[in-house]
Amino acid sequence: MRIRYFAWLRQRTGCAEEEIPLPPGVRRLSELKLWLANRHPRLGEALAAKGVVRCAVNQDYVAEDIELSDDDEVAFFPPVTGG
Amino acid sequence: MIRVQHEPFDPGVELARFVASRTDVGGIAVFLGRVRDRAGDTPILAMTLEHYPGMTERKLAEIEAEARRRWPLEDTLVIHRYGRMMPGEPIVMVAVASAHRHAALEACSFLIDWLKTRAPFWKCEETPQGERWVEARTSDELAAARWERRSAASSGQSPAQSSFS
């Protein structure tokens, strides 16, 4: 799967994107977040704070704890500030 | 029409082109957003807009389609830039054409309000003290939410960003 980070979350992980196989034991978005929090502790801090990190799966906003598959693109970013 | 681009654009040229394409439209509303040279007391030297290629176009197309569902519009144009910009440069332009002014004005307001809270763009300001990411504002969420109430039952759109966990 492909994981993408934007804005200051990208600065926290030190990478804009990474390709990883769906980690063992990870089936849902909440489980992926925990796994990524371990991999990138500074991302983990942001994920732990409520309402700071938004999430998109396959380029659509996702609020629910959906099930993931190996060919998903999952993105993490702060609230948007365009316009 | 949706355009997401790095290059600067000339709002006058864009508006002239938008107007020239139709002679049967009476009302045209335009919003132009530019880089400010200060935020409160802090001088802004430049601004960089990051976006999520692919998702940006997709969200803008959804917002445009929603505007066309709600108002009788003849034509719409949304141009949004990304990359580094200097104060005074245009960031975003929304133009809406309708036979009637109220539809044009309301749809223009709706488009920029929803764009601000739904299109995946992030602003980073350069100040004399260094770079800083612009934080989302509650006032923008409220501005977007006022269009939410009107269609609460109908559209089946994604929920406002503020409700995401």
JSON list of N, CA, C and O in Angstrom, two decimals, chain B residues 36-44 125 132 137:
[
{"chain": "B", "resi": 36, "resn": "ARG", "atom": "N", "xyz": [-1.72, 37.80, 0.89]},
{"chain": "B", "resi": 36, "resn": "ARG", "atom": "CA", "xyz": [-1.61, 39.05, 1.65]},
{"chain": "B", "resi": 36, "resn": "ARG", "atom": "C", "xyz": [-0.16, 39.30, 2.01]},
{"chain": "B", "resi": 36, "resn": "ARG", "atom": "O", "xyz": [0.64, 38.36, 2.12]},
{"chain": "B", "resi": 37, "resn": "ASP", "atom": "N", "xyz": [0.17, 40.57, 2.26]},
{"chain": "B", "resi": 37, "resn": "ASP", "atom": "CA", "xyz": [1.56, 40.87, 2.64]},
{"chain": "B", "resi": 37, "resn": "ASP", "atom": "C", "xyz": [1.75, 40.88, 4.15]},
{"chain": "B", "resi": 37, "resn": "ASP", "atom": "O", "xyz": [2.83, 41.14, 4.65]},
{"chain": "B", "resi": 38, "resn": "ARG", "atom": "N", "xyz": [0.67, 40.61, 4.89]},
{"chain": "B", "resi": 38, "resn": "ARG", "atom": "CA", "xyz": [0.81, 40.47, 6.34]},
{"chain": "B", "resi": 38, "resn": "ARG", "atom": "C", "xyz": [-0.32, 39.63, 6.91]},
{"chain": "B", "resi": 38, "resn": "ARG", "atom": "O", "xyz": [-1.38, 39.52, 6.33]},
{"chain": "B", "resi": 39, "resn": "ALA", "atom": "N", "xyz": [-0.04, 39.04, 8.05]},
{"chain": "B", "resi": 39, "resn": "ALA", "atom": "CA", "xyz": [-1.07, 38.32, 8.80]},
{"chain": "B", "resi": 39, "resn": "ALA", "atom": "C", "xyz": [-1.05, 38.92, 10.19]},
{"chain": "B", "resi": 39, "resn": "ALA", "atom": "O", "xyz": [-0.14, 38.69, 10.96]},
{"chain": "B", "resi": 40, "resn": "GLY", "atom": "N", "xyz": [-2.04, 39.75, 10.49]},
{"chain": "B", "resi": 40, "resn": "GLY", "atom": "CA", "xyz": [-2.00, 40.51, 11.73]},
{"chain": "B", "resi": 40, "resn": "GLY", "atom": "C", "xyz": [-0.83, 41.49, 11.67]},
{"chain": "B", "resi": 40, "resn": "GLY", "atom": "O", "xyz": [-0.74, 42.27, 10.72]},
{"chain": "B", "resi": 41, "resn": "ASP", "atom": "N", "xyz": [0.09, 41.40, 12.62]},
{"chain": "B", "resi": 41, "resn": "ASP", "atom": "CA", "xyz": [1.25, 42.29, 12.63]},
{"chain": "B", "resi": 41, "resn": "ASP", "atom": "C", "xyz": [2.47, 41.67, 11.96]},
{"chain": "B", "resi": 41, "resn": "ASP", "atom": "O", "xyz": [3.52, 42.29, 11.88]},
{"chain": "B", "resi": 42, "resn": "THR", "atom": "N", "xyz": [2.32, 40.43, 11.50]},
{"chain": "B", "resi": 42, "resn": "THR", "atom": "CA", "xyz": [3.48, 39.72, 10.96]},
{"chain": "B", "resi": 42, "resn": "THR", "atom": "C", "xyz": [3.59, 39.91, 9.45]},
{"chain": "B", "resi": 42, "resn": "THR", "atom": "O", "xyz": [2.65, 39.58, 8.72]},
{"chain": "B", "resi": 43, "resn": "PRO", "atom": "N", "xyz": [4.72, 40.44, 8.97]},
{"chain": "B", "resi": 43, "resn": "PRO", "atom": "CA", "xyz": [4.88, 40.55, 7.51]},
{"chain": "B", "resi": 43, "resn": "PRO", "atom": "C", "xyz": [4.98, 39.16, 6.87]},
{"chain": "B", "resi": 43, "resn": "PRO", "atom": "O", "xyz": [5.59, 38.26, 7.43]},
{"chain": "B", "resi": 44, "resn": "ILE", "atom": "N", "xyz": [4.32, 38.98, 5.73]},
{"chain": "B", "resi": 44, "resn": "ILE", "atom": "CA", "xyz": [4.42, 37.74, 4.97]},
{"chain": "B", "resi": 44, "resn": "ILE", "atom": "C", "xyz": [5.29, 38.02, 3.75]},
{"chain": "B", "resi": 44, "resn": "ILE", "atom": "O", "xyz": [4.96, 38.86, 2.92]},
{"chain": "B", "resi": 125, "resn": "GLU", "atom": "N", "xyz": [3.46, 29.93, 5.31]},
{"chain": "B", "resi": 125, "resn": "GLU", "atom": "CA", "xyz": [3.89, 31.32, 5.17]},
{"chain": "B", "resi": 125, "resn": "GLU", "atom": "C", "xyz": [5.37, 31.47, 5.49]},
{"chain": "B", "resi": 125, "resn": "GLU", "atom": "O", "xyz": [5.87, 30.84, 6.42]},
{"chain": "B", "resi": 132, "resn": "ARG", "atom": "N", "xyz": [6.02, 29.03, 8.69]},
{"chain": "B", "resi": 132, "resn": "ARG", "atom": "CA", "xyz": [4.99, 28.48, 9.57]},
{"chain": "B", "resi": 132, "resn": "ARG", "atom": "C", "xyz": [3.78, 28.05, 8.74]},
{"chain": "B", "resi": 132, "resn": "ARG", "atom": "O", "xyz": [3.41, 28.72, 7.77]},
{"chain": "B", "resi": 137, "resn": "ARG", "atom": "N", "xyz": [-9.11, 27.78, 10.23]},
{"chain": "B", "resi": 137, "resn": "ARG", "atom": "CA", "xyz": [-9.84, 28.72, 11.07]},
{"chain": "B", "resi": 137, "resn": "ARG", "atom": "C", "xyz": [-11.27, 28.25, 11.29]},
{"chain": "B", "resi": 137, "resn": "ARG", "atom": "O", "xyz": [-11.95, 27.81, 10.36]}
]
